[in-house]
Amino acid sequence: MRARIMTLLLSLVVCLLVALGVPLALAVAARQTEDVFIDRLNDTERFAALTEQAATDVDLPWLTSELTRYDEVYGINATVLDRDGSVRASSAPPGPGLASDPAVRAALAGRRSEAPRWIPPWQGEPLVVAVPVVRAGDVVGAVVTVSPTAALRQQVAWWWALVAGGVLVAVAVCVLITGRLTRWVLRPVHDLDNAAHDIARGCFDARVTGASGPPELRRLTTSFNDMADAVQTSWQRQRSFVSDASHQLRNPLSALLLRLQAVGMDLPPDQREDWASAQEEGRRLTRVLDELLALATAEEPTSPPEEILLDDLVDERISAWRPVAAERGIRLGRSGAADVRGFADPTALGSALDAILDNAIKFSPGRSRVTVHVEPAEQAVVVSVLDEGAGLGEDELGRIGNRFWRSPRHQNVEGSGLGLSIAKALLASFGGRLEVRNRERGLAVSVHVPALPGQGLTARK
């Protein structure tokens, strides 16, 4: 955003400076050209007056001497032409085609030269100034001065360089001012973006500090901080409620299970089945409360993310779950890349993988395979748990991770529907995310872990 704003402002400033600088440069060139032209015109008119006095050829040596001295002093060729364009007197042999020059033809027709608009530095042609010689009301010839323009062009180039330098200095000052202005305006926006990103990652105590920027943005940051306080308070109350409710319900439930166990010792055989069913429901409710407590704990980051070697963590979790998988006749293995590092909370990531592996083993058929596949991706490392179960319907995939949701096909499988919700909350605590998709055979539950830049990867055979 800062680059776009600076580009917009500087584009307007540059256009304004160019709109002012170009006419100024042209005006300077025109003024310098006009000064030189007027000076040459005055000299040419003086020679025209002298020529009018030189009525006979007897005066030509004197006139030629005047023209020669002028040429020697100023380096400007001066020539007197007759009415037919022939040379009558000259300080030096004129160049070819002088009589056909438009200024000379105009002078022989009775019109003196007009000043050129401006002479650019790259134009090397001389400045030709011609004035008619009039005697008794008739044009009898013309006086022509041919001036080199090197000094004029050099002076125009110097003025143009001065104007261009002024424009560049003005642009540099505008860049400095625009940079400071945009930083001042956008600093609150940048702070708001960082704070909002931190809150989205689960850091609810993030706030916008400082009081810089325009008044409107300062009010916005104050409102944002008030909103963040309200969100944090609501979130803490929710966590406290879930945690307190779980703790408060566990004690009576444990006492109830103990009483059921004691009562069952004196029950007749025909009531034992109902007694066992009541105990099983009590134990299921205990597991639900334990998972609710785990979910409440998972929603608050316990430690900051750090650089970890994912190979060790994945191998450790596979080793822990391999006996459980073997009891169900399921093979648990690993594939993909090795020597992969990520940026995560190892405890939270390990607990999330436990919840995902528990689900994969629980819902996979016997004599099937569950594979943990590690693969680097753009700005992340993807750890996927691939099973060979029945998968889910497309309408069910969007509900994965919702609390207490279970597929109707799995209602008879032990569980509470909180496993992936806990995994999702644990991953969000350090910037990870959960993705679920169907495979050709089974389900793929992928964990996206923030990757380290420039990490080396080798394929695991």
Coordinates of C-alpha atoms in Angstrom, one line a residue:
M1 CA 0.0 0.0 0.0
R2 CA 2.8 2.4 0.9
A3 CA 4.4 1.9 -2.5
R4 CA 1.1 2.5 -4.3
I5 CA 0.4 5.7 -2.4
M6 CA 3.9 7.0 -3.0
T7 CA 3.7 6.1 -6.7
L8 CA 0.4 7.9 -7.0
L9 CA 1.6 11.0 -5.2
L10 CA 5.0 11.1 -6.9
S11 CA 3.4 10.7 -10.3
L12 CA 1.2 13.7 -9.7
V13 CA 4.2 15.7 -8.4
V14 CA 6.4 14.7 -11.3
C15 CA 3.7 15.6 -13.8
L16 CA 3.3 19.0 -12.2
L17 CA 7.1 19.6 -12.2
V18 CA 7.4 18.5 -15.8
A19 CA 4.4 20.7 -16.7
L20 CA 6.2 23.7 -15.0
G21 CA 9.8 22.7 -16.0
V22 CA 9.3 22.2 -19.7
P23 CA 7.7 25.6 -20.4
L24 CA 10.3 27.2 -18.2
A25 CA 13.1 25.6 -20.1
L26 CA 11.6 26.6 -23.4
A27 CA 11.1 30.2 -22.1
V28 CA 14.7 30.4 -21.1
A29 CA 15.8 29.1 -24.5
A30 CA 13.6 31.6 -26.2
R31 CA 14.9 34.4 -24.1
Q32 CA 18.5 33.6 -24.7
T33 CA 17.8 33.3 -28.5
E34 CA 15.9 36.6 -28.5
D35 CA 18.8 38.4 -26.8
V36 CA 21.3 37.1 -29.3
F37 CA 19.0 37.8 -32.2
I38 CA 18.4 41.4 -31.1
D39 CA 22.1 42.0 -30.7
R40 CA 22.8 40.6 -34.2
L41 CA 19.9 42.6 -35.6
N42 CA 21.2 45.8 -34.2
D43 CA 24.6 45.2 -35.7
T44 CA 23.1 44.2 -39.1
E45 CA 21.0 47.4 -39.1
R46 CA 24.1 49.5 -38.4
F47 CA 25.8 47.9 -41.4
A48 CA 22.7 48.5 -43.4
A49 CA 22.8 52.2 -42.5
L50 CA 26.5 52.3 -43.5
T51 CA 25.7 50.6 -46.8
E52 CA 23.1 53.2 -47.6
Q53 CA 25.8 55.8 -47.2
A54 CA 28.2 53.9 -49.5
A55 CA 26.4 54.9 -52.6
T56 CA 29.3 54.3 -55.0
D57 CA 32.0 51.7 -55.5
V58 CA 34.6 54.2 -54.1
D59 CA 33.2 53.6 -50.6
L60 CA 33.4 49.8 -50.9
P61 CA 37.0 49.4 -49.4
W62 CA 35.9 51.4 -46.4
L63 CA 32.7 49.3 -46.0
T64 CA 34.7 46.1 -46.4
S65 CA 37.2 47.2 -43.8
E66 CA 34.3 47.8 -41.3
L67 CA 32.9 44.3 -42.0
T68 CA 36.3 42.7 -41.7
R69 CA 37.0 44.3 -38.3
Y70 CA 33.6 43.2 -37.1
D71 CA 34.4 39.6 -38.2
E72 CA 37.8 39.7 -36.5
V73 CA 36.4 40.9 -33.2
Y74 CA 33.3 38.9 -32.9
G75 CA 33.8 36.0 -35.4
I76 CA 30.6 36.9 -37.2
N77 CA 30.6 36.9 -41.0
A78 CA 29.0 40.0 -42.5
T79 CA 28.1 40.4 -46.2
V80 CA 26.5 43.1 -48.3
L81 CA 24.4 41.8 -51.3
D82 CA 23.1 43.7 -54.3
R83 CA 19.5 43.5 -55.4
D84 CA 20.2 40.5 -57.6
G85 CA 21.9 38.6 -54.7
S86 CA 25.5 39.1 -55.8
V87 CA 28.1 39.9 -53.2
R88 CA 29.1 43.5 -53.1
A89 CA 31.2 43.5 -50.0
S90 CA 32.0 40.8 -47.4
S91 CA 34.3 40.2 -44.4
A92 CA 35.0 36.7 -45.7
P93 CA 33.8 34.6 -48.6
P94 CA 30.2 33.7 -47.8
G95 CA 29.1 30.2 -47.8
P96 CA 27.4 28.7 -50.8
G97 CA 23.7 29.2 -51.2
L98 CA 23.6 32.3 -49.0
A99 CA 21.4 34.2 -51.5
S100 CA 18.8 31.4 -51.3
D101 CA 18.4 31.5 -47.6
P102 CA 14.8 32.4 -46.6
A103 CA 16.0 35.3 -44.4
V104 CA 18.0 36.7 -47.3
R105 CA 15.2 36.4 -49.8
A106 CA 12.9 38.1 -47.3
A107 CA 15.4 41.0 -46.9
L108 CA 15.8 41.4 -50.6
A109 CA 12.0 41.6 -50.8
G110 CA 12.0 44.4 -48.2
R111 CA 11.4 42.5 -45.0
R112 CA 13.9 42.2 -42.2
S113 CA 14.5 38.9 -40.4
E114 CA 12.3 37.8 -37.6
A115 CA 13.6 36.2 -34.4
P116 CA 13.5 32.4 -34.4
R117 CA 11.4 30.8 -31.6
W118 CA 14.3 29.2 -29.9
I119 CA 17.5 27.5 -30.8
P120 CA 18.0 24.0 -29.2
P121 CA 21.4 22.8 -28.0
W122 CA 21.5 20.1 -30.6
Q123 CA 21.0 22.4 -33.6
G124 CA 24.3 23.3 -35.2
E125 CA 23.1 25.7 -38.0
P126 CA 24.3 29.3 -37.8
L127 CA 22.0 32.2 -37.0
V128 CA 21.3 34.2 -40.2
V129 CA 20.1 37.8 -39.8
A130 CA 19.3 39.9 -42.9
V131 CA 18.2 43.5 -43.2
P132 CA 17.2 45.2 -46.4
V133 CA 19.2 48.2 -47.7
V134 CA 16.7 50.9 -48.8
R135 CA 17.7 54.0 -50.8
A136 CA 15.1 56.5 -51.9
G137 CA 12.3 54.1 -51.0
D138 CA 13.7 51.3 -53.1
V139 CA 15.4 48.1 -51.9
V140 CA 18.8 48.1 -53.4
G141 CA 20.3 45.2 -51.5
A142 CA 20.7 43.5 -48.1
V143 CA 23.1 43.1 -45.3
V144 CA 23.5 39.6 -43.9
T145 CA 25.3 38.5 -40.7
V146 CA 26.0 34.8 -40.2
S147 CA 26.6 34.0 -36.5
P148 CA 27.9 30.8 -35.1
T149 CA 25.5 29.5 -32.3
A150 CA 27.9 27.4 -30.3
A151 CA 28.0 29.8 -27.4
L152 CA 24.2 30.3 -27.5
R153 CA 23.6 26.6 -27.6
Q154 CA 26.0 26.0 -24.7
Q155 CA 24.3 28.7 -22.7
V156 CA 20.8 27.2 -23.4
A157 CA 22.1 23.7 -22.4
W158 CA 23.5 25.1 -19.2
W159 CA 20.1 26.7 -18.3
W160 CA 18.3 23.5 -19.2
A161 CA 20.6 21.5 -17.0
L162 CA 19.9 24.0 -14.2
V163 CA 16.2 23.6 -14.7
A164 CA 16.5 19.8 -14.8
G165 CA 18.6 19.8 -11.7
G166 CA 16.0 21.9 -9.9
V167 CA 13.3 19.5 -11.0
L168 CA 15.4 16.5 -9.7
V169 CA 16.0 18.3 -6.4
A170 CA 12.3 19.0 -6.1
V171 CA 11.5 15.3 -6.9
A172 CA 14.0 14.2 -4.2
V173 CA 12.5 16.5 -1.7
C174 CA 9.0 15.2 -2.6
V175 CA 10.2 11.6 -2.3
L176 CA 11.5 12.4 1.2
I177 CA 8.4 14.2 2.3
T178 CA 6.1 11.7 0.6
G179 CA 7.9 8.8 2.3
R180 CA 7.6 10.4 5.7
L181 CA 4.0 11.3 5.1
T182 CA 3.0 7.8 4.0
R183 CA 4.8 6.2 6.9
W184 CA 3.0 8.6 9.3
V185 CA -0.3 7.8 7.7
L186 CA 0.2 4.0 7.3
R187 CA 2.0 3.2 10.6
P188 CA -1.4 2.8 12.4
V189 CA -2.6 0.6 9.5
H190 CA 0.5 -1.5 9.7
D191 CA 0.2 -1.9 13.5
L192 CA -3.5 -2.8 13.1
D193 CA -2.6 -5.4 10.5
N194 CA 0.0 -7.0 12.8
A195 CA -2.3 -6.9 15.8
A196 CA -5.2 -8.4 13.8
H197 CA -2.9 -11.1 12.5
D198 CA -1.7 -12.0 16.0
I199 CA -5.2 -12.2 17.3
A200 CA -6.2 -14.4 14.4
R201 CA -3.4 -16.7 15.3
G202 CA -4.7 -16.9 18.9
C203 CA -2.6 -14.2 20.6
F204 CA -5.6 -12.4 22.2
D205 CA -3.4 -10.0 24.2
A206 CA -2.1 -8.3 21.1
R207 CA -2.8 -4.6 21.0
V208 CA -2.0 -1.5 18.9
T209 CA 0.5 0.7 20.7
G210 CA 1.5 4.3 20.1
A211 CA -0.6 7.3 19.1
S212 CA 0.9 8.3 15.7
G213 CA -1.0 8.9 12.5
P214 CA -4.0 11.0 11.5
P215 CA -6.7 11.5 14.1
E216 CA -9.2 9.3 12.3
L217 CA -6.7 6.3 12.4
R218 CA -5.9 7.0 16.0
R219 CA -9.6 6.7 16.8
L220 CA -9.7 3.5 14.8
T221 CA -6.8 2.0 16.8
T222 CA -8.5 2.9 20.1
S223 CA -11.7 1.3 18.9
F224 CA -9.8 -1.8 17.8
N225 CA -8.1 -2.1 21.1
D226 CA -11.5 -1.8 22.9
M227 CA -12.9 -4.5 20.6
A228 CA -9.9 -6.7 21.2
D229 CA -10.4 -6.3 25.0
A230 CA -14.0 -7.3 24.6
V231 CA -13.1 -10.3 22.5
Q232 CA -10.4 -11.4 24.9
T233 CA -12.7 -11.0 27.9
S234 CA -15.5 -13.1 26.1
W235 CA -13.0 -15.7 25.1
Q236 CA -11.5 -16.0 28.6
R237 CA -15.0 -16.3 30.1
Q238 CA -15.9 -19.0 27.5
R239 CA -12.7 -20.9 28.4
S240 CA -13.3 -20.5 32.1
F241 CA -16.8 -21.7 31.7
V242 CA -15.8 -24.8 29.8
S243 CA -12.9 -25.5 32.1
D244 CA -14.9 -24.9 35.3
A245 CA -17.9 -26.9 34.0
S246 CA -15.6 -29.8 33.2
H247 CA -13.9 -29.7 36.6
Q248 CA -17.2 -29.3 38.5
L249 CA -18.9 -32.1 36.6
R250 CA -16.1 -34.6 37.0
N251 CA -16.2 -34.8 40.8
P252 CA -20.0 -35.7 40.9
L253 CA -19.6 -38.0 38.0
S254 CA -16.6 -39.8 39.6
A255 CA -18.7 -40.2 42.8
L256 CA -21.6 -41.5 40.8
L257 CA -19.4 -44.1 39.1
L258 CA -18.1 -45.2 42.4
R259 CA -21.6 -45.6 43.7
L260 CA -22.6 -47.5 40.7
Q261 CA -19.7 -49.8 41.1
A262 CA -20.6 -50.4 44.8
V263 CA -24.3 -50.9 44.0
G264 CA -23.5 -53.4 41.2
M265 CA -22.0 -55.8 43.7
D266 CA -25.4 -56.5 45.3
L267 CA -27.5 -56.5 42.1
P268 CA -29.2 -59.7 40.9
P269 CA -27.9 -61.2 37.6
D270 CA -30.9 -60.0 35.6
Q271 CA -30.1 -56.3 36.3
R272 CA -26.4 -56.6 35.6
E273 CA -26.7 -55.7 31.9
D274 CA -28.4 -52.4 32.8
W275 CA -25.8 -51.7 35.4
A276 CA -23.0 -52.3 32.9
S277 CA -24.7 -50.0 30.4
A278 CA -25.0 -47.2 33.0
Q279 CA -21.3 -47.6 33.9
E280 CA -20.3 -47.4 30.2
E281 CA -22.4 -44.2 29.8
G282 CA -20.7 -42.7 32.8
R283 CA -17.3 -43.5 31.4
R284 CA -18.2 -42.1 28.0
L285 CA -19.4 -38.9 29.7
T286 CA -16.0 -38.8 31.6
R287 CA -14.2 -38.9 28.3
V288 CA -16.3 -36.1 26.9
L289 CA -15.5 -33.9 29.9
D290 CA -11.8 -34.8 29.5
E291 CA -11.9 -33.8 25.9
L292 CA -13.8 -30.6 26.6
L293 CA -11.1 -29.7 29.1
A294 CA -8.4 -30.5 26.6
L295 CA -10.2 -28.3 24.0
A296 CA -10.3 -25.4 26.4
T297 CA -6.6 -25.8 27.1
A298 CA -5.7 -26.2 23.4
E299 CA -7.3 -22.8 22.5
E300 CA -4.6 -20.9 24.5
P301 CA -1.0 -21.1 23.4
T302 CA 1.2 -22.6 26.1
S303 CA 4.6 -21.8 24.5
P304 CA 5.9 -19.8 21.6
P305 CA 6.6 -21.5 18.3
E306 CA 10.1 -22.7 17.7
E307 CA 12.2 -24.3 15.0
I308 CA 11.8 -28.1 15.2
L309 CA 12.9 -31.1 13.1
L310 CA 9.6 -32.7 12.0
D311 CA 11.2 -36.1 11.3
D312 CA 11.8 -36.7 15.0
L313 CA 8.3 -35.6 16.1
V314 CA 6.6 -37.6 13.4
D315 CA 8.6 -40.7 14.1
E316 CA 8.0 -40.4 17.8
R317 CA 4.2 -40.2 17.3
I318 CA 4.2 -43.1 14.9
S319 CA 6.1 -45.2 17.4
A320 CA 3.7 -44.3 20.1
W321 CA 0.6 -45.3 18.0
R322 CA 2.1 -48.4 16.3
P323 CA 1.1 -50.8 19.1
V324 CA -2.5 -49.4 19.1
A325 CA -2.7 -49.8 15.3
A326 CA -1.2 -53.3 15.5
E327 CA -4.0 -54.4 18.0
R328 CA -6.5 -53.4 15.3
G329 CA -4.6 -55.2 12.5
I330 CA -3.5 -51.9 10.9
R331 CA 0.0 -51.2 9.6
L332 CA 1.3 -47.7 10.5
G333 CA 4.1 -46.3 8.3
R334 CA 5.8 -43.2 7.0
S335 CA 6.7 -41.8 3.6
G336 CA 7.7 -38.6 1.9
A337 CA 10.6 -36.1 2.6
A338 CA 13.2 -36.3 5.3
D339 CA 15.3 -33.7 7.1
V340 CA 12.3 -31.3 7.1
R341 CA 12.2 -28.4 9.6
G342 CA 9.2 -26.4 10.6
F343 CA 8.2 -23.6 12.9
A344 CA 5.7 -24.8 15.5
D345 CA 5.0 -25.6 19.1
P346 CA 6.2 -29.2 19.4
T347 CA 3.7 -30.0 22.2
A348 CA 0.7 -28.6 20.4
L349 CA 1.8 -30.3 17.1
G350 CA 2.3 -33.6 18.7
S351 CA -1.1 -33.5 20.4
A352 CA -2.7 -32.6 17.1
L353 CA -1.0 -35.5 15.4
D354 CA -2.2 -37.8 18.2
A355 CA -5.8 -36.7 17.7
I356 CA -5.5 -37.3 13.9
L357 CA -3.8 -40.7 14.2
D358 CA -6.4 -41.7 16.8
N359 CA -9.2 -40.9 14.3
A360 CA -7.4 -42.6 11.4
I361 CA -6.8 -45.8 13.3
K362 CA -10.3 -45.8 14.8
F363 CA -12.1 -45.5 11.5
S364 CA -9.8 -47.7 9.3
P365 CA -10.8 -51.3 8.5
G366 CA -8.7 -54.1 9.7
R367 CA -5.7 -55.3 7.7
S368 CA -5.4 -51.8 6.1
R369 CA -2.6 -49.3 6.2
V370 CA -2.3 -45.8 7.7
T371 CA 0.6 -43.7 6.3
V372 CA 2.0 -40.4 7.6
H373 CA 3.3 -38.5 4.5
V374 CA 5.6 -35.5 4.9
E375 CA 5.9 -33.2 1.9
P376 CA 7.3 -29.6 1.6
A377 CA 5.0 -27.1 0.0
E378 CA 5.0 -23.3 -0.6
Q379 CA 5.7 -21.6 2.7
A380 CA 4.7 -24.7 4.6
V381 CA 5.4 -28.3 5.4
V382 CA 2.4 -30.6 4.9
V383 CA 2.1 -33.7 7.2
S384 CA -0.7 -35.8 5.9
V385 CA -2.3 -38.8 7.6
L386 CA -3.6 -41.1 4.9
D387 CA -6.0 -43.9 5.8
E388 CA -7.8 -46.6 3.7
G389 CA -11.3 -46.1 5.3
A390 CA -14.6 -45.4 3.7
G391 CA -14.0 -41.6 3.5
L392 CA -16.7 -39.0 3.8
G393 CA -19.3 -37.5 1.6
E394 CA -18.5 -34.1 0.0
D395 CA -21.2 -32.5 2.1
E396 CA -19.6 -33.9 5.2
L397 CA -16.1 -32.6 4.6
G398 CA -17.1 -29.1 5.4
R399 CA -18.3 -30.1 8.8
I400 CA -15.0 -31.7 9.8
G401 CA -13.7 -30.0 12.9
N402 CA -17.1 -28.8 14.2
R403 CA -17.4 -29.7 17.8
F404 CA -19.3 -32.9 18.6
W405 CA -20.1 -33.6 14.9
R406 CA -19.8 -37.2 13.8
S407 CA -20.7 -38.8 10.5
P408 CA -24.0 -40.8 10.8
R409 CA -22.1 -43.8 9.5
H410 CA -19.8 -43.7 12.5
Q411 CA -22.3 -43.2 15.3
N412 CA -21.5 -46.8 16.6
V413 CA -17.8 -46.1 16.8
E414 CA -16.5 -45.0 20.2
G415 CA -15.7 -41.2 20.4
S416 CA -17.1 -37.8 21.2
G417 CA -16.6 -35.8 18.0
L418 CA -14.0 -33.5 19.6
G419 CA -10.8 -35.0 18.3
L420 CA -10.3 -32.9 15.2
S421 CA -11.7 -29.8 16.9
I422 CA -8.9 -30.1 19.4
A423 CA -6.4 -30.7 16.6
K424 CA -7.7 -27.6 14.8
A425 CA -7.4 -25.5 17.9
L426 CA -3.9 -26.7 18.7
L427 CA -2.7 -26.0 15.2
A428 CA -4.2 -22.5 15.1
S429 CA -2.3 -21.7 18.3
F430 CA 1.0 -21.5 16.3
G431 CA -0.2 -20.6 12.9
G432 CA -0.8 -24.0 11.5
R433 CA -4.0 -25.2 9.8
L434 CA -6.0 -28.4 9.1
E435 CA -7.1 -29.6 5.7
V436 CA -9.3 -32.7 5.1
R437 CA -10.0 -34.2 1.6
N438 CA -11.1 -37.5 0.1
R439 CA -8.6 -39.8 -1.6
E440 CA -9.3 -42.4 -4.2
R441 CA -9.4 -44.8 -1.3
G442 CA -9.9 -43.3 2.1
L443 CA -9.3 -39.9 3.7
A444 CA -6.4 -37.6 3.9
V445 CA -6.1 -35.3 6.9
S446 CA -3.3 -32.8 6.3
V447 CA -1.5 -30.5 8.8
H448 CA 0.1 -27.4 7.4
V449 CA 3.1 -26.4 9.5
P450 CA 4.8 -23.0 8.7
A451 CA 8.1 -23.8 7.0
L452 CA 11.6 -22.3 7.4
P453 CA 12.9 -20.4 4.4
G454 CA 15.6 -22.1 2.4
Q455 CA 15.5 -25.4 4.2
G456 CA 17.2 -28.4 2.4
L457 CA 15.1 -31.4 1.6
T458 CA 16.0 -34.9 0.7
A459 CA 13.6 -37.6 -0.5
R460 CA 13.0 -40.5 1.8
K461 CA 13.1 -43.8 -0.2

